[in-house]
CSV table of C-alpha atoms in Angstrom, one decimal:
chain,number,residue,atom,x,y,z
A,1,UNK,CA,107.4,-23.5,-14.9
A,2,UNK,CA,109.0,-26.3,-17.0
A,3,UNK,CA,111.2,-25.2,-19.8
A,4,UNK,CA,113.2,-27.8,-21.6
A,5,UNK,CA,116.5,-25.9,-22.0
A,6,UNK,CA,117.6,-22.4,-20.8
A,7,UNK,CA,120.2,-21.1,-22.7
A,8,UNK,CA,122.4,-18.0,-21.3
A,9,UNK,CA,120.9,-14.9,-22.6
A,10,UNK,CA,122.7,-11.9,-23.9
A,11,UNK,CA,121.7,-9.4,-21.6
A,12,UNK,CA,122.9,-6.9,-18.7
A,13,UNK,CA,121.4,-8.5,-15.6
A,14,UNK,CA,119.7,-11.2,-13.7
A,15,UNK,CA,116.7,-12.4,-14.4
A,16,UNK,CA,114.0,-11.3,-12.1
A,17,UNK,CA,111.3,-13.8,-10.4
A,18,UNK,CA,107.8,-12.9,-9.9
A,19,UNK,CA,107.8,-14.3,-6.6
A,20,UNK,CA,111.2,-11.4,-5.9
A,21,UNK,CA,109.4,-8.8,-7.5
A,22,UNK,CA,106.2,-8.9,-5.6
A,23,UNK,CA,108.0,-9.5,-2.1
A,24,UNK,CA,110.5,-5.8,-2.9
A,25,UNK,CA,107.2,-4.0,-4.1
A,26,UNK,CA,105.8,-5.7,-1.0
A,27,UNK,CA,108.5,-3.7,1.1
A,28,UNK,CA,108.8,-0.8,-0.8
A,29,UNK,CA,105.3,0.0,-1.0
A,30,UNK,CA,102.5,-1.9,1.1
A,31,UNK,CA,101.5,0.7,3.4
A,32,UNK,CA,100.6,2.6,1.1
A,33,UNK,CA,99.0,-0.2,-1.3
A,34,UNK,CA,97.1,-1.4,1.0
A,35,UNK,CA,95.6,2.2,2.3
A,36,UNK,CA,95.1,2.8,-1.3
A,37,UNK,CA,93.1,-0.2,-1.8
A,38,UNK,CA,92.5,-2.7,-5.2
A,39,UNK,CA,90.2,0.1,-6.7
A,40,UNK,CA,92.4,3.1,-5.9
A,41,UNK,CA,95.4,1.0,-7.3
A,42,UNK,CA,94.2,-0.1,-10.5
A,43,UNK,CA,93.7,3.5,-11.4
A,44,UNK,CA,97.2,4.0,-10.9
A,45,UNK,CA,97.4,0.5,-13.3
A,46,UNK,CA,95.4,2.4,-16.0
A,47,UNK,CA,97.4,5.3,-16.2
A,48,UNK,CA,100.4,3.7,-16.6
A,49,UNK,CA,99.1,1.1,-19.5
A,50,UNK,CA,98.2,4.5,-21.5
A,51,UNK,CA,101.8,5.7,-20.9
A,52,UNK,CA,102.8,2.0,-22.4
A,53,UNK,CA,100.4,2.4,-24.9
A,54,UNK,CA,101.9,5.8,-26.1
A,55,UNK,CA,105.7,4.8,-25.6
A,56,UNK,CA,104.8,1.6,-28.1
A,57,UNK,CA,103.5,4.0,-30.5
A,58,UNK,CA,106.0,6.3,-30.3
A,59,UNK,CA,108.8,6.7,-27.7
A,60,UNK,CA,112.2,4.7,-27.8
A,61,UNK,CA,113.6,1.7,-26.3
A,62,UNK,CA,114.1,3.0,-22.8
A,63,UNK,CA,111.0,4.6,-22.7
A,64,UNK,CA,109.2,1.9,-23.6
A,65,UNK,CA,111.6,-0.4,-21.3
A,66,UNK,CA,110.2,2.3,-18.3
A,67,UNK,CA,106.4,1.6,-19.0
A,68,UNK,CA,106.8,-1.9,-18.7
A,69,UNK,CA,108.4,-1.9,-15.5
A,70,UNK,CA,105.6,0.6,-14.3
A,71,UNK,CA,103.2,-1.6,-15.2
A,72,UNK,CA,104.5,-5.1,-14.2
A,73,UNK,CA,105.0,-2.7,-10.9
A,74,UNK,CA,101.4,-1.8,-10.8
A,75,UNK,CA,100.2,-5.4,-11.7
A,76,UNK,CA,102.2,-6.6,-8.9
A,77,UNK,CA,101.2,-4.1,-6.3
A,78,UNK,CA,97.5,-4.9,-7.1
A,79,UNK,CA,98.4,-8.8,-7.0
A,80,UNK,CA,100.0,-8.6,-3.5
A,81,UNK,CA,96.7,-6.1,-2.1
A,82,UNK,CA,94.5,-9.2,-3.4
A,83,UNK,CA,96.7,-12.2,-2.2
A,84,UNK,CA,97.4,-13.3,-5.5
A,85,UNK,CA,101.2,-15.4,-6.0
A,86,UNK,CA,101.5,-14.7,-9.6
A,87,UNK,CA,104.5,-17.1,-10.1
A,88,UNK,CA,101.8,-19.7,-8.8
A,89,UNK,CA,99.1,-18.2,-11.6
A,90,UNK,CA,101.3,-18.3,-14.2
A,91,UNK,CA,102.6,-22.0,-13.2
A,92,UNK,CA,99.2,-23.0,-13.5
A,93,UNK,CA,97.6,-21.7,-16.3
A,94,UNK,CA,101.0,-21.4,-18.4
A,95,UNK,CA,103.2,-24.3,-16.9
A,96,UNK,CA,101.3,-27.1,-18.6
A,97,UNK,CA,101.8,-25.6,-22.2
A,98,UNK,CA,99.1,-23.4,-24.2
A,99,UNK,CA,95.7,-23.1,-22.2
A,100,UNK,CA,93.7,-23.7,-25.8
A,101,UNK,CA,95.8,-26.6,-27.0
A,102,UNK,CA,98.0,-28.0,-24.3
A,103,UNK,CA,101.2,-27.9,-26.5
A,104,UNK,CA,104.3,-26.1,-25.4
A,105,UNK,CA,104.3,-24.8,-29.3
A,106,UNK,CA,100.4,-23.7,-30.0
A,107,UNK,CA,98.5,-25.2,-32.7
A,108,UNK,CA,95.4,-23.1,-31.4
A,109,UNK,CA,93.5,-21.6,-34.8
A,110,UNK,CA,95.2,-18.0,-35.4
A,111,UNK,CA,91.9,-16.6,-34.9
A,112,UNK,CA,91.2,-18.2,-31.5
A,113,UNK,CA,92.8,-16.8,-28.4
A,114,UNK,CA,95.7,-16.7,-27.2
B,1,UNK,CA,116.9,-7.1,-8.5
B,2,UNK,CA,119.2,-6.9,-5.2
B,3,UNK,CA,117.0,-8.1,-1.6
B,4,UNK,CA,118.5,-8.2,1.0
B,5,UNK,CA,116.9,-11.7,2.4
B,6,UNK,CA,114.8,-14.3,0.5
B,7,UNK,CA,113.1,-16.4,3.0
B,8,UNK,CA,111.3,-19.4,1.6
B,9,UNK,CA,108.0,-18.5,0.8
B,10,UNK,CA,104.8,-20.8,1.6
B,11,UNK,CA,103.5,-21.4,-1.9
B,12,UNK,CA,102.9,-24.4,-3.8
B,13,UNK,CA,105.2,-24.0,-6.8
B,14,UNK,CA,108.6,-22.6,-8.0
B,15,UNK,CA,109.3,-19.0,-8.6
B,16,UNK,CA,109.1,-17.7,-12.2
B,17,UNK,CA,111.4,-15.6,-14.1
B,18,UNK,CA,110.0,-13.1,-16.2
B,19,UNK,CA,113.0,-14.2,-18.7
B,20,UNK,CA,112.0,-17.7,-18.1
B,21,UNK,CA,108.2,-16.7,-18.9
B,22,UNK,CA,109.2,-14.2,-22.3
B,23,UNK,CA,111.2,-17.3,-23.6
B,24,UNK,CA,108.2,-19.7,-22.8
B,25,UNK,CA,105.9,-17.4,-24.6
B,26,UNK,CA,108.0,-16.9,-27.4
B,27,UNK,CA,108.7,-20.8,-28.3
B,28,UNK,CA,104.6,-21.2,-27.5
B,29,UNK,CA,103.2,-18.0,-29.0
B,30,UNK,CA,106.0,-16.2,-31.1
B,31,UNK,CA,105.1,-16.8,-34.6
B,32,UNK,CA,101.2,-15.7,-34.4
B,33,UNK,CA,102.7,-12.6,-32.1
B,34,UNK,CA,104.7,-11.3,-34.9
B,35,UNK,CA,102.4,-11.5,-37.5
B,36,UNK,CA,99.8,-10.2,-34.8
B,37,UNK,CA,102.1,-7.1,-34.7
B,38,UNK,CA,102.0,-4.7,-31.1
B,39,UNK,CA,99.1,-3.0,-32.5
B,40,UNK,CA,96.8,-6.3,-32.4
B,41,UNK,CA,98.7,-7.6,-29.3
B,42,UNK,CA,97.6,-4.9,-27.0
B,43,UNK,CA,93.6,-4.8,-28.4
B,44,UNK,CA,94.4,-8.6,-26.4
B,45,UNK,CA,96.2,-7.2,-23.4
B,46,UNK,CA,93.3,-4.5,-23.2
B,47,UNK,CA,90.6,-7.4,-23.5
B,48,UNK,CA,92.3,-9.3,-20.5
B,49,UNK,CA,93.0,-6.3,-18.2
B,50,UNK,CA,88.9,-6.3,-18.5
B,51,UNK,CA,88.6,-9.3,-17.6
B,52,UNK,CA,91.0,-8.6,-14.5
B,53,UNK,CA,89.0,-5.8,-13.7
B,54,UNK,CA,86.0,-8.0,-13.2
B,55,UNK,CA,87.6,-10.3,-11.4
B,56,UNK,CA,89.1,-8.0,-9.0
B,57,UNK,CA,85.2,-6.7,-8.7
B,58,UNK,CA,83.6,-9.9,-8.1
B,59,UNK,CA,85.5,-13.0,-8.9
B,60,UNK,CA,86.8,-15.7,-6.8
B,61,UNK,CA,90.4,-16.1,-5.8
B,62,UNK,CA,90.8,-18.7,-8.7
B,63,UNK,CA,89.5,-16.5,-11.5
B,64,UNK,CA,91.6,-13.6,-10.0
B,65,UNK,CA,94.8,-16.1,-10.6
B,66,UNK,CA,93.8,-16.8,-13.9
B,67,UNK,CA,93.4,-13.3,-15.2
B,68,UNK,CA,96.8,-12.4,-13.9
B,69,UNK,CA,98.5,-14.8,-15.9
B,70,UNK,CA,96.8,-13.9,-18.8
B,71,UNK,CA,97.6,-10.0,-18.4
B,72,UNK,CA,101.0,-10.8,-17.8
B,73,UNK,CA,101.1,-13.5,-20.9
B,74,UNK,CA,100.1,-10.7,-22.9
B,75,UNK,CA,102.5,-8.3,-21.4
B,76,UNK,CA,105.6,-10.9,-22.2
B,77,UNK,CA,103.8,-10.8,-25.9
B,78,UNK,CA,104.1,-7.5,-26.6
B,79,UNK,CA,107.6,-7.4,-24.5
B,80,UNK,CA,108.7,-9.9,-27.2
B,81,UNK,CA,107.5,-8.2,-30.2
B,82,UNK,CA,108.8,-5.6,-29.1
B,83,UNK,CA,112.3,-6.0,-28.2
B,84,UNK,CA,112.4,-5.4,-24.7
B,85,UNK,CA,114.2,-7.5,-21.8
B,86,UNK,CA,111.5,-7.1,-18.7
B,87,UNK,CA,113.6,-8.4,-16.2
B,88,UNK,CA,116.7,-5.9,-17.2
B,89,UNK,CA,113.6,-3.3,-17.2
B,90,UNK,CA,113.0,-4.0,-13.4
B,91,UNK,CA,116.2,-4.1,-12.4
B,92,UNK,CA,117.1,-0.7,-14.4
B,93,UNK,CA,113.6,1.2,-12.8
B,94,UNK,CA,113.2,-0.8,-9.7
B,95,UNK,CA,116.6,-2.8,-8.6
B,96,UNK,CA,118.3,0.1,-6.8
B,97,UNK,CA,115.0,0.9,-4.6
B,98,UNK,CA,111.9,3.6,-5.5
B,99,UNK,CA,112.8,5.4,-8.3
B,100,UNK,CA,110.7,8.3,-6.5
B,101,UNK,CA,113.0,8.5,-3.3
B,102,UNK,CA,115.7,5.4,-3.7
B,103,UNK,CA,115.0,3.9,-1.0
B,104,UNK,CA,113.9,0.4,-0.4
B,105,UNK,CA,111.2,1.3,1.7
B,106,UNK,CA,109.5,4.0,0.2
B,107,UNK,CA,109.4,7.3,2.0
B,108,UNK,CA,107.7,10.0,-1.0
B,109,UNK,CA,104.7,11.6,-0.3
B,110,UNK,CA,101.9,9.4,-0.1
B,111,UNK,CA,99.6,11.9,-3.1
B,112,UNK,CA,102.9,11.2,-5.3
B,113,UNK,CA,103.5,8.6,-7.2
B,114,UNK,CA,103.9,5.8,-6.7
């Protein structure tokens, strides 16, 4: 994914590659996943999203830092049981700028997606 | 996230970093996302987990990609509205191994999470 400049961020660690992610939940987990199945997994997905949901509305920062690892986590469990590279997915439907409008900074109508 | 090996992977395009991807969605998206708010994010990030879901059911490995990157955009949305760093959120939940058993290849029961 193209990105004009990347300044240093302020943060406590590495950044984390989708492409990283899926290959440690890939060895942490795929027996499992796979046994489990897409179905049986994106339950697990959809208990989790309602655990983001309610940390957004009400938890605090870690909290809601949690959910969204166990969600990505999910998300990336089901991505590797279908096949799916999601660095590749996002490269192609992101890398190019905004689906809608094709700029980098969108000029899509508020009320039209994204 | 720590791995122990990283052998080149047969894909068409670069890895993506999931700060990489928050700062691409925030110069593309950031302004509408504010006013937008959490709240009116995640009625989005519902919509396109639906749309996953029916992919998953009966779409073709091309739709499947798409609606991955658009859960994940959305994800990166909220993430920037609301403050949180994903990538230091993997690392903190997922970087030392399952945060069930802490180990890199999961050994917890297989009715537990995750």
């Amino acid at each position: 994914m193209s990105s004009p400049e990347n300044p240093p961020e302020q943060t406590n660690s590495d950044d984390v590659g989708f492409r990283q992610l899926q290959k440690l939940i890939r060895e942490m987990y795929y027996e499992k996943d796979e046994t489990r199945g897409i179905e049986g997994t994106f339950m697990w997905l959809m208990e989790e999203v309602g655990e983001l949901s309610s940390a957004l509305r009400g938890g605090t920062h870690q909290e809601r830092k949690e959910e969204f690892a166990d969600v990505i986590a999910w998300l990336a469990t089901i991505a590797n049981v279908a096949g799916i590279d999601l660095a590749e997915a996002l490269n192609e439907k992101y890398g190019s700028g905004c689906p809608g409008c094709g700029k980098f900074a969108c000029t899509c109508d508020d009320a039209e997606k994204p």
